[in-house]
PDB file of C-alpha atoms in Angstrom:
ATOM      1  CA  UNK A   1       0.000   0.000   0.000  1.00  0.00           C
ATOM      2  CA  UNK A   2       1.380   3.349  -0.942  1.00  0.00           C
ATOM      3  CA  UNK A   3       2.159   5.854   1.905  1.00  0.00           C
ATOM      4  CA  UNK A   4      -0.980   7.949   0.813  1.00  0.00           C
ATOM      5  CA  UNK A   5      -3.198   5.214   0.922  1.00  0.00           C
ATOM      6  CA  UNK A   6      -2.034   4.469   4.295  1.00  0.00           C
ATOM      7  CA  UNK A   7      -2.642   8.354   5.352  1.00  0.00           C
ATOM      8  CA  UNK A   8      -5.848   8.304   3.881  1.00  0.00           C
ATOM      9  CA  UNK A   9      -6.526   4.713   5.525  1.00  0.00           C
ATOM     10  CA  UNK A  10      -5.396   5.853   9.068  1.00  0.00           C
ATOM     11  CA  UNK A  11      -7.278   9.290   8.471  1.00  0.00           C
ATOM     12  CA  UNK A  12     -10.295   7.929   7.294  1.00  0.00           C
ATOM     13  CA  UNK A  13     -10.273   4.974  10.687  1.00  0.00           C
ATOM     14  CA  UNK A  14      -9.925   8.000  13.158  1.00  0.00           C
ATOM     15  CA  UNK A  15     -12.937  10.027  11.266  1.00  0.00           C
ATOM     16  CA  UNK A  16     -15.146   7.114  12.295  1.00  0.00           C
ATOM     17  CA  UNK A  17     -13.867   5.998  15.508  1.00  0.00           C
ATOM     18  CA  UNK A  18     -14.471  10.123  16.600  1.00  0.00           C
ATOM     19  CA  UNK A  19     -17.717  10.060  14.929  1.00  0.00           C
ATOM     20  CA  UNK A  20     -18.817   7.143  17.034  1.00  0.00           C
ATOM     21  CA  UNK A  21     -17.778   8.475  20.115  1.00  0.00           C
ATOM     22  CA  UNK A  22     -19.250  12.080  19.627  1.00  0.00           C
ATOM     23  CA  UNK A  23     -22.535   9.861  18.722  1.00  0.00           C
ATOM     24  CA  UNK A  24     -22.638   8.128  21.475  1.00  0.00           C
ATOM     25  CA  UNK A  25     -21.840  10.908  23.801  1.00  0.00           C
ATOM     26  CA  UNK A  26     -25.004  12.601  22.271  1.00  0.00           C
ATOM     27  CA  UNK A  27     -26.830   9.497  22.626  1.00  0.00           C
ATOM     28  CA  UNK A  28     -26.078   9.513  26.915  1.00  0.00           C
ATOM     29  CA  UNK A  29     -26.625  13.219  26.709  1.00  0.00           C
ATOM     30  CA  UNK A  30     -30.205  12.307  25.189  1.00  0.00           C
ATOM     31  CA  UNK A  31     -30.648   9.758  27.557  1.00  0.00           C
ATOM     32  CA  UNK A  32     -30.029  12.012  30.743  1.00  0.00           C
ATOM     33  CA  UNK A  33     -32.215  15.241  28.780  1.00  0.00           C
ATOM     34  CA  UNK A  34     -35.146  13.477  27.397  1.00  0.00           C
ATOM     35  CA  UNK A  35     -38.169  13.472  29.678  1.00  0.00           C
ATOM     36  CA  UNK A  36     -39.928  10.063  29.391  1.00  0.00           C
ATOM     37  CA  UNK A  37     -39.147   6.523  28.358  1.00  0.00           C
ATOM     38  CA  UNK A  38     -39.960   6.861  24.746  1.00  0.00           C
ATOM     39  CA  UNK A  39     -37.687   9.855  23.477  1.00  0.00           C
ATOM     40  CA  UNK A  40     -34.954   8.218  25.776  1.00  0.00           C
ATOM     41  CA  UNK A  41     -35.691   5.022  24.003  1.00  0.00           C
ATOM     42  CA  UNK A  42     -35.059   6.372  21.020  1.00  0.00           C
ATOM     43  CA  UNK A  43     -32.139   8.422  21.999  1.00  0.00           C
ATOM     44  CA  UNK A  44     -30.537   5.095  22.789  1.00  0.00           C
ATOM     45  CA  UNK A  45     -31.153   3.324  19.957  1.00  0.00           C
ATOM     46  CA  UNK A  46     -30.837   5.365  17.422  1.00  0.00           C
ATOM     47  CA  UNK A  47     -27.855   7.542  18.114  1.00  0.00           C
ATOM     48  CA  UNK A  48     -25.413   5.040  19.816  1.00  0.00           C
ATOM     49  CA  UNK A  49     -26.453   2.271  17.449  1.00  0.00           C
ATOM     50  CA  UNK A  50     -24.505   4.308  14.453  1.00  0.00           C
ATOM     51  CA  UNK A  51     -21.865   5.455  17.210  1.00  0.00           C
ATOM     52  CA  UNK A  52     -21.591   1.243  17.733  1.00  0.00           C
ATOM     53  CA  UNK A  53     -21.482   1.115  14.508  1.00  0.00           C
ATOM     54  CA  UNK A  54     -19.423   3.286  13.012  1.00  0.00           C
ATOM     55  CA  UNK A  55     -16.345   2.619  16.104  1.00  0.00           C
ATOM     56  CA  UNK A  56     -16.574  -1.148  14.713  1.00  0.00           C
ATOM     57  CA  UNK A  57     -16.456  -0.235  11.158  1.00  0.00           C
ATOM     58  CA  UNK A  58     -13.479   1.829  12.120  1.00  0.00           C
ATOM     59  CA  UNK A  59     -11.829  -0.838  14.025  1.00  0.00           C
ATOM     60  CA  UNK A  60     -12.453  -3.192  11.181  1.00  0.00           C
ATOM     61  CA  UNK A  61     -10.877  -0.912   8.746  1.00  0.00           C
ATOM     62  CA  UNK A  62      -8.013  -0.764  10.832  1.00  0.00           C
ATOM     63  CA  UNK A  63      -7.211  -3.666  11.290  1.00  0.00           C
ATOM     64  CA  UNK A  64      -7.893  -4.090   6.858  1.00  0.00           C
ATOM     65  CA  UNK A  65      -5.810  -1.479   5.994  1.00  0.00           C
ATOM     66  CA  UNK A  66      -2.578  -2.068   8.519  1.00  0.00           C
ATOM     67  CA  UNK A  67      -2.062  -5.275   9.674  1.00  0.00           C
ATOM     68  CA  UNK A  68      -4.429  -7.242   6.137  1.00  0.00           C
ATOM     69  CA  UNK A  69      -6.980  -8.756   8.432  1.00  0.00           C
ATOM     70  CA  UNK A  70     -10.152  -9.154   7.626  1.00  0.00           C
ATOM     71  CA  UNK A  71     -12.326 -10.076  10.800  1.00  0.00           C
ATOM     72  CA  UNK A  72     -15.611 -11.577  10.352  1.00  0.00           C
ATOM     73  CA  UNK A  73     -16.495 -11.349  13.868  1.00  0.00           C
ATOM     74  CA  UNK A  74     -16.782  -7.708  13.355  1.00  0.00           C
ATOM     75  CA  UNK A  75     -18.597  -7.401   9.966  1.00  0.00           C
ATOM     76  CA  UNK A  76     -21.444 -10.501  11.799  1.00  0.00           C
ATOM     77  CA  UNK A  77     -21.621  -8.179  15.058  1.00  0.00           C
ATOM     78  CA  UNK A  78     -22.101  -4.799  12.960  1.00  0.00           C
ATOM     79  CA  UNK A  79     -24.933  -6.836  11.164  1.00  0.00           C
ATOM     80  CA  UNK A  80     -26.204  -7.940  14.068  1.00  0.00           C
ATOM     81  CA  UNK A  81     -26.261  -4.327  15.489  1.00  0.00           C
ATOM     82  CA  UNK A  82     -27.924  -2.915  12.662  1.00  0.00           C
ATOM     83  CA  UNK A  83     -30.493  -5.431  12.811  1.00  0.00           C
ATOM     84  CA  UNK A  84     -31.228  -5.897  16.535  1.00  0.00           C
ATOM     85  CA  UNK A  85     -31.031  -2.493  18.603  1.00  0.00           C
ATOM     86  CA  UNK A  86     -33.878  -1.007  16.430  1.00  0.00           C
ATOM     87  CA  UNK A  87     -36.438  -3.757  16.992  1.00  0.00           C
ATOM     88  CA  UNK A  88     -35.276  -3.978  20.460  1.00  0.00           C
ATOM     89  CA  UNK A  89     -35.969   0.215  21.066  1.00  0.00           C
ATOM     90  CA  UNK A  90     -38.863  -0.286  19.298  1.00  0.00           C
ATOM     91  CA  UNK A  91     -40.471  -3.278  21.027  1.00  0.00           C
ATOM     92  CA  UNK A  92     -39.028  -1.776  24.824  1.00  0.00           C
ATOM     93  CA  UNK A  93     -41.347   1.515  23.982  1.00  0.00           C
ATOM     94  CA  UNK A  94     -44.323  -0.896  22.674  1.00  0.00           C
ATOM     95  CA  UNK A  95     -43.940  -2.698  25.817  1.00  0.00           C
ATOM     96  CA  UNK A  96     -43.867   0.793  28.033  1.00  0.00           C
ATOM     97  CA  UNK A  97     -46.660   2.220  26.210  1.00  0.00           C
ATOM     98  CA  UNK A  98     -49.210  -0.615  26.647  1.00  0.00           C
ATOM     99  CA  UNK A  99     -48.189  -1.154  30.354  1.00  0.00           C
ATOM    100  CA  UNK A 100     -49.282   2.158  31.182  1.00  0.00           C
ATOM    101  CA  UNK A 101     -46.420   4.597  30.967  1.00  0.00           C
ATOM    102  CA  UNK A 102     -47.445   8.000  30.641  1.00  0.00           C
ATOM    103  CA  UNK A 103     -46.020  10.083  28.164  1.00  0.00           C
ATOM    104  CA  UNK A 104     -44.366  13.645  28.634  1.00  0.00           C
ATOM    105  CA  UNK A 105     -46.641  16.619  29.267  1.00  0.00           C
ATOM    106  CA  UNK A 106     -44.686  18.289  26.158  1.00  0.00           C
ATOM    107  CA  UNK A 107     -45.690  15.321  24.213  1.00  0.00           C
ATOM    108  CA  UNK A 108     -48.535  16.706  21.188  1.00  0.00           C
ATOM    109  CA  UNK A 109     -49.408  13.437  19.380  1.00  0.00           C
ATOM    110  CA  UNK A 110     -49.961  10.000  20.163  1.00  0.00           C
ATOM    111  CA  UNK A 111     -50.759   7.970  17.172  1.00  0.00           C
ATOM    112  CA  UNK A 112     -50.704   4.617  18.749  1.00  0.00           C
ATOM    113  CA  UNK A 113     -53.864   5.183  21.427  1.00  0.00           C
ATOM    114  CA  UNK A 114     -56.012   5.139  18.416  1.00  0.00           C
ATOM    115  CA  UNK A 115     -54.541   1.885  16.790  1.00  0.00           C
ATOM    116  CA  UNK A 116     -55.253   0.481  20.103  1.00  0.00           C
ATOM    117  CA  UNK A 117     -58.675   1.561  20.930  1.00  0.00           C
ATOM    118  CA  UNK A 118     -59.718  -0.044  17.199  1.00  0.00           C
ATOM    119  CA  UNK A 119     -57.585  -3.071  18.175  1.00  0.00           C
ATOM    120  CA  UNK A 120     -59.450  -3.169  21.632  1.00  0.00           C
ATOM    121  CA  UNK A 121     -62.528  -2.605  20.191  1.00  0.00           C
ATOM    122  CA  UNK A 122     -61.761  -5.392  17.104  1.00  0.00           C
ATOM    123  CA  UNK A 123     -60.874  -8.053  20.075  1.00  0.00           C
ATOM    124  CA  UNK A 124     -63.576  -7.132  22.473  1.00  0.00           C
ATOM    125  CA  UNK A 125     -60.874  -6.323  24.982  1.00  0.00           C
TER     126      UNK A 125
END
């Protein structure tokens, strides 16, 4: 590998390794600002799922570009990532909501009560 490459390489590992961190600093920010379980919910799932993300896609470019390893292990758990947290977010605030939690007083819409009312009403529930 030329000695540009490599400078682009290392430059381009430490772009995404910071841009993970400073996401998942704002995702514990938005976990200690939001006011109920749902924006926090989705502060955590959305925001330090990329940061996740994007720190292993760094890591396995690293370890690519200088020492020619490819790791599967980190390719299967970025998958995995992508493909869990979301559904997992999603289900924890589907779970919240129909247990009862309120939502915030600043909250304006809620777009599920009325799925569930026709659901209840559909099911005799």
């Amino acid at each position: 590998m030329s000695e540009t490459a490599g400078m682009i390489g290392e430059w381009l590992v430490a772009a995404l390794i910071l841009l993970g961190a400073v996401l998942c600093a704002v995702s514990s920010f938005g976990l200690i600002r939001m006011p109920d379980v749902y924006t926090r919910s989705h502060a955590a799932t959305k925001s330090s799922t990329l940061g996740v993300m994007s720190i292993l896609l760094g890591a396995f470019l690293y370890f690519l570009l200088m020492h020619q390893v490819t790791s599967a292990k980190m390719l299967l758990a970025i998958a995995f990532l992508f493909a869990t947290a979301p559904v997992a977010g999603h289900m924890i605030g589907r779970a919240a909501y129909r247990s009862g939690v309120p939502l915030s007083e600043r909250s304006v819409q809620d777009d599920l009560a009325k799925k569930l009312r026709s659901e209840n009403k559909r099911t005799g529930a």
